[in-house]
Tab-separated table of C-alpha atoms and ligand atoms in Angstrom:
chain	number	residue	atom	x	y	z
A	1	UNK	CA	-0.229	0.393	-0.590
A	2	UNK	CA	1.450	3.774	-1.084
A	3	UNK	CA	1.937	5.835	1.978
A	4	UNK	CA	2.083	9.196	1.233
A	5	UNK	CA	3.049	11.762	3.830
A	6	UNK	CA	1.364	15.367	3.823
A	7	UNK	CA	3.890	17.406	5.355
A	8	UNK	CA	5.553	20.891	5.986
A	9	UNK	CA	7.112	23.617	8.202
A	10	UNK	CA	4.273	26.333	8.537
A	11	UNK	CA	0.700	25.974	10.045
A	12	UNK	CA	-1.550	26.411	7.484
A	13	UNK	CA	-0.616	25.917	3.730
A	14	UNK	CA	-3.259	23.304	3.463
A	15	UNK	CA	-1.980	19.895	4.065
A	16	UNK	CA	-5.440	18.519	5.641
A	17	UNK	CA	-6.818	19.927	3.003
A	18	UNK	CA	-4.632	18.202	-0.031
A	19	UNK	CA	-4.767	15.462	2.291
A	20	UNK	CA	-9.173	14.438	2.676
A	21	UNK	CA	-9.054	16.277	-1.174
A	22	UNK	CA	-5.958	13.502	-2.375
A	23	UNK	CA	-7.634	10.666	-0.876
A	24	UNK	CA	-11.039	11.130	-2.460
A	25	UNK	CA	-8.794	11.204	-5.186
A	26	UNK	CA	-7.528	8.309	-4.456
A	27	UNK	CA	-9.923	5.681	-2.649
A	28	UNK	CA	-10.870	4.576	-6.134
A	29	UNK	CA	-12.242	0.025	-5.184
A	30	UNK	CA	-11.414	0.651	-1.730
A	31	UNK	CA	-11.019	3.339	0.663
A	32	UNK	CA	-8.243	4.928	1.213
A	33	UNK	CA	-6.947	5.994	4.976
A	34	UNK	CA	-5.759	8.921	6.507
A	35	UNK	CA	-3.994	8.670	9.470
A	36	UNK	CA	-4.155	12.437	11.453
A	37	UNK	CA	-0.745	12.567	12.669
A	38	UNK	CA	-1.827	16.343	14.407
A	39	UNK	CA	-2.434	16.979	17.668
A	40	UNK	CA	-4.700	19.705	16.031
A	41	UNK	CA	-6.936	16.024	14.466
A	42	UNK	CA	-8.333	18.312	11.251
A	43	UNK	CA	-8.685	15.720	9.743
A	44	UNK	CA	-10.765	13.204	12.416
A	45	UNK	CA	-12.867	17.095	12.431
A	46	UNK	CA	-13.463	16.359	8.430
A	47	UNK	CA	-14.233	13.203	8.745
A	48	UNK	CA	-16.810	13.601	11.693
A	49	UNK	CA	-19.315	16.225	9.374
A	50	UNK	CA	-18.850	14.050	6.037
A	51	UNK	CA	-21.768	10.712	6.629
A	52	UNK	CA	-21.248	9.930	2.645
A	53	UNK	CA	-17.025	9.783	2.222
A	54	UNK	CA	-16.800	5.071	2.781
A	55	UNK	CA	-14.240	5.508	0.325
A	56	UNK	CA	-12.370	7.478	3.847
A	57	UNK	CA	-11.502	6.366	7.063
A	58	UNK	CA	-9.203	8.703	9.111
A	59	UNK	CA	-7.821	6.824	11.804
A	60	UNK	CA	-5.767	9.323	14.661
A	61	UNK	CA	-2.461	8.029	14.232
A	62	UNK	CA	-1.607	8.693	17.773
A	63	UNK	CA	1.963	8.535	19.313
A	64	UNK	CA	3.109	6.092	17.876
A	65	UNK	CA	2.896	6.836	13.566
A	66	UNK	CA	4.716	3.675	12.804
A	67	UNK	CA	3.031	0.975	15.139
A	68	UNK	CA	-0.403	2.583	14.063
A	69	UNK	CA	0.295	1.974	10.606
A	70	UNK	CA	1.851	-1.530	11.949
A	71	UNK	CA	-2.132	-1.972	13.338
A	72	UNK	CA	-4.266	-1.095	10.429
A	73	UNK	CA	-6.387	-3.963	9.944
A	74	UNK	CA	-8.162	-3.788	6.929
A	75	UNK	CA	-7.295	-2.899	3.112
A	76	UNK	CA	-6.684	0.529	1.748
A	77	UNK	CA	-5.745	1.185	-1.633
A	78	UNK	CA	-3.368	3.916	0.025
A	79	UNK	CA	-2.258	5.320	3.275
A	80	UNK	CA	-2.479	9.411	3.689
A	81	UNK	CA	-0.335	10.778	6.440
A	82	UNK	CA	-1.562	13.776	7.855
A	83	UNK	CA	1.106	15.848	9.496
A	84	UNK	CA	1.824	18.437	12.626
A	85	UNK	CA	3.145	22.190	10.975
A	86	UNK	CA	6.471	21.745	12.289
A	87	UNK	CA	9.899	19.940	11.081
A	88	UNK	CA	10.631	18.950	15.001
A	89	UNK	CA	7.527	17.400	15.035
A	90	UNK	CA	7.866	13.608	16.049
A	91	UNK	CA	5.157	12.937	14.009
A	92	UNK	CA	6.858	14.414	10.783
A	93	UNK	CA	10.596	12.189	11.653
A	94	UNK	CA	7.954	9.023	12.372
A	95	UNK	CA	5.742	9.604	9.022
A	96	UNK	CA	8.578	10.062	6.725
A	97	UNK	CA	10.321	6.732	8.100
A	98	UNK	CA	7.178	4.759	5.955
A	99	UNK	CA	6.037	7.437	3.638
A	100	UNK	CA	6.399	6.123	-0.184
A	101	UNK	CA	5.795	10.084	-1.128
A	102	UNK	CA	5.553	13.402	1.510
A	103	UNK	CA	3.806	15.937	-0.721
A	104	UNK	CA	4.326	19.667	0.728
A	105	UNK	CA	2.238	21.940	0.120
A	106	UNK	CA	4.021	26.289	0.182
A	107	UNK	CA	1.927	29.202	0.849
A	108	UNK	CA	3.119	31.798	-1.905
A	109	UNK	CA	5.096	33.414	-0.264
A	110	UNK	CA	8.451	34.392	0.288
A	111	UNK	CA	8.840	32.717	4.144
A	112	UNK	CA	7.440	29.193	3.051
A	113	UNK	CA	9.597	28.855	0.379
A	114	UNK	CA	12.170	30.036	2.716
A	115	UNK	CA	10.481	27.136	6.023
A	116	UNK	CA	11.420	24.352	3.615
A	117	UNK	CA	15.190	24.817	3.888
A	118	UNK	CA	13.896	22.276	7.185
A	119	UNK	CA	11.769	20.296	5.458
A	120	UNK	CA	15.178	19.095	2.754
A	121	UNK	CA	16.572	18.830	6.714
A	122	UNK	CA	14.092	16.119	7.628
A	123	UNK	CA	14.072	14.304	4.068
A	124	UNK	CA	17.762	13.867	4.527
A	125	UNK	CA	17.506	12.561	7.645
A	126	UNK	CA	14.661	10.300	6.787
A	127	UNK	CA	16.445	9.071	3.953
A	128	UNK	CA	19.101	7.286	5.941
A	129	UNK	CA	16.328	5.111	6.996
A	130	UNK	CA	14.058	5.254	4.084
A	131	UNK	CA	16.633	5.968	0.769
A	132	UNK	CA	13.026	5.587	-1.243
A	133	UNK	CA	11.947	8.585	-0.218
A	134	UNK	CA	10.559	10.989	-3.057
A	135	UNK	CA	8.995	14.666	-1.887
A	136	UNK	CA	6.811	17.091	-4.298
A	137	UNK	CA	6.162	20.409	-3.625
A	138	UNK	CA	3.421	22.239	-4.258
A	139	UNK	CA	2.406	25.518	-4.458
A	140	UNK	CA	-1.141	25.744	-2.990
A	141	UNK	CA	-3.569	29.156	-2.745
A	142	UNK	CA	-1.955	29.888	-6.038
A	143	UNK	CA	-3.300	33.169	-7.796
A	144	UNK	CA	-3.093	33.112	-11.025
A	145	UNK	CA	-2.384	37.158	-11.854
A	146	UNK	CA	-0.287	38.371	-8.980
A	147	UNK	CA	3.387	38.892	-9.768
A	148	UNK	CA	4.386	37.095	-6.494
A	149	UNK	CA	3.035	33.665	-7.934
A	150	UNK	CA	4.553	34.331	-10.710
A	151	UNK	CA	8.192	35.352	-8.570
A	152	UNK	CA	7.436	31.712	-7.065
A	153	UNK	CA	7.768	29.745	-10.436
A	154	UNK	CA	11.446	31.132	-10.673
A	155	UNK	CA	12.425	30.707	-6.530
A	156	UNK	CA	11.125	27.053	-6.727
A	157	UNK	CA	13.176	26.568	-9.339
A	158	UNK	CA	15.741	27.379	-6.738
A	159	UNK	CA	15.229	24.796	-4.157
A	160	UNK	CA	16.894	21.225	-4.596
A	161	UNK	CA	13.575	19.931	-4.091
A	162	UNK	CA	11.022	18.970	-7.236
A	163	UNK	CA	8.374	21.013	-6.925
A	164	UNK	CA	4.426	19.345	-9.297
A	165	UNK	CA	3.892	20.670	-12.642
A	166	UNK	CA	0.216	21.226	-11.236
A	167	UNK	CA	-0.444	24.384	-9.213
A	168	UNK	CA	-3.327	24.633	-6.652
A	169	UNK	CA	-5.052	27.664	-7.259
A	170	UNK	CA	-6.669	29.507	-4.475
A	171	UNK	CA	-10.576	28.623	-4.753
A	172	UNK	CA	-13.583	29.730	-2.101
A	173	UNK	CA	-14.108	26.140	-2.985
A	174	UNK	CA	-11.691	24.214	-0.754
A	175	UNK	CA	-13.318	25.658	2.041
A	176	UNK	CA	-16.667	25.248	1.683
A	177	UNK	CA	-16.120	22.004	0.186
A	178	UNK	CA	-14.473	21.075	3.747
A	179	UNK	CA	-17.573	23.003	6.284
A	180	UNK	CA	-19.547	20.296	4.506
A	181	UNK	CA	-17.712	17.274	5.521
A	182	UNK	CA	-17.090	16.804	1.104
A	183	UNK	CA	-14.656	17.220	-1.125
A	184	UNK	CA	-14.603	18.991	-4.257
A	185	UNK	CA	-14.508	15.722	-6.063
A	186	UNK	CA	-17.842	15.331	-4.346
A	187	UNK	CA	-19.909	18.816	-4.335
A	188	UNK	CA	-21.230	19.118	-7.916
A	189	UNK	CA	-20.347	21.758	-10.931
A	190	UNK	CA	-19.042	24.154	-8.471
A	191	UNK	CA	-16.084	21.338	-7.333
A	192	UNK	CA	-14.767	20.636	-10.857
A	193	UNK	CA	-12.037	23.645	-11.611
A	194	UNK	CA	-10.499	22.049	-8.288
A	195	UNK	CA	-11.669	18.428	-8.470
A	196	UNK	CA	-9.314	18.433	-12.061
A	197	UNK	CA	-6.218	20.188	-10.561
A	198	UNK	CA	-6.118	18.112	-7.976
A	199	UNK	CA	-5.734	15.003	-10.427
A	200	UNK	CA	-3.577	16.727	-12.372
A	201	UNK	CA	-1.593	16.621	-9.048
A	202	UNK	CA	-2.840	12.259	-8.370
A	203	UNK	CA	-0.922	11.902	-11.954
A	204	UNK	CA	2.206	13.901	-11.249
A	205	UNK	CA	1.650	11.859	-7.619
A	206	UNK	CA	1.708	8.183	-9.530
A	207	UNK	CA	5.092	8.381	-11.108
A	208	UNK	CA	6.038	8.118	-7.586
A	209	UNK	CA	3.848	5.334	-5.838
B	1	LIG	N1	-6.544	26.085	-2.581
B	1	LIG	C1	-7.101	27.069	-1.422
B	1	LIG	N2	-8.106	27.669	-1.768
B	1	LIG	C2	-8.842	28.416	-0.920
B	1	LIG	N3	-8.757	28.214	0.189
B	1	LIG	C3	-8.009	27.152	0.847
B	1	LIG	C4	-7.266	26.201	-0.077
B	1	LIG	N4	-6.361	25.403	0.613
B	1	LIG	C5	-6.382	25.432	1.942
B	1	LIG	N5	-7.430	26.219	2.269
B	1	LIG	C6	-7.470	27.221	3.001
B	1	LIG	O1	-7.180	27.430	4.026
B	1	LIG	C7	-6.482	27.489	5.720
B	1	LIG	C8	-5.728	26.143	5.701
B	1	LIG	O2	-6.047	25.050	4.727
B	1	LIG	P1	-5.085	24.025	5.938
B	1	LIG	O3	-6.398	23.782	7.308
B	1	LIG	O4	-5.716	22.552	4.661
B	1	LIG	O5	-3.899	23.972	6.101
B	1	LIG	P2	-2.366	22.526	7.251
B	1	LIG	O6	-1.694	22.729	6.059
B	1	LIG	O7	-3.615	21.603	7.353
B	1	LIG	O8	-2.800	23.584	8.508
B	1	LIG	P3	-1.993	23.101	9.743
B	1	LIG	O9	-0.478	24.017	9.468
B	1	LIG	O10	-3.046	23.862	10.504
B	1	LIG	O11	-2.656	21.559	9.913
B	1	LIG	C9	-7.171	26.130	5.686
B	1	LIG	O12	-8.987	27.227	5.892
B	1	LIG	C10	-8.108	25.805	4.156
B	1	LIG	O13	-10.381	25.646	3.576
B	2	LIG	MG1	-4.085	21.054	8.629
């Protein structure tokens, strides 16, 4: 079962939003499971709101992410780990040891770009025990007409971590769907553009899984 860790060193970059929407896109024949490793438990809160999400299971990761992963009893198509917003957190380090791919949402801001330096270090450290670990930065809340967002493309090229070609745009539907316990895929035509960009990202991720 492929394992995807949603990680970052800054709060509010979009880990939980991407986690839930990626899980829904990846779950096809059998459910995907989200291990909620963030003490804020946002993925679990979303799951409590959602009644019709039988293709996504959300489980608290507890203190020992590896143990919770080992103890998974059902068959899942993918396991996604929603991590706390700190490169110093034990949960993130544990998740990187078992992940095939780390997805790092980054807001289009210099502060967020700089914060990824700590992610690079954490990934290097994890690769000592998990040499196959892959990483993909994803620009989230992209606004195509802003000068800052344009500058992001060149700033990303300077980093050592690979970035996805798919950008996730800033769209109110990501917030609305979450509040309704839904994903952008099951909220009708209002979610179509968002759903398409999530599937583009999935296509890039699948090369690493
Ligand atoms: N592409 C987007 N467009 C619009 N709003 C977004 C987008 N991505 C995330 N958001 C909103 O931004 C806020 C932060 O997103 P989210 O909670 O997913 O980030 P996070 O990285 O999980 O945060 P934390 O570090 O606190 O766990 C939320 O209110 C979410 O609805
Ligand atoms: Mg979160």
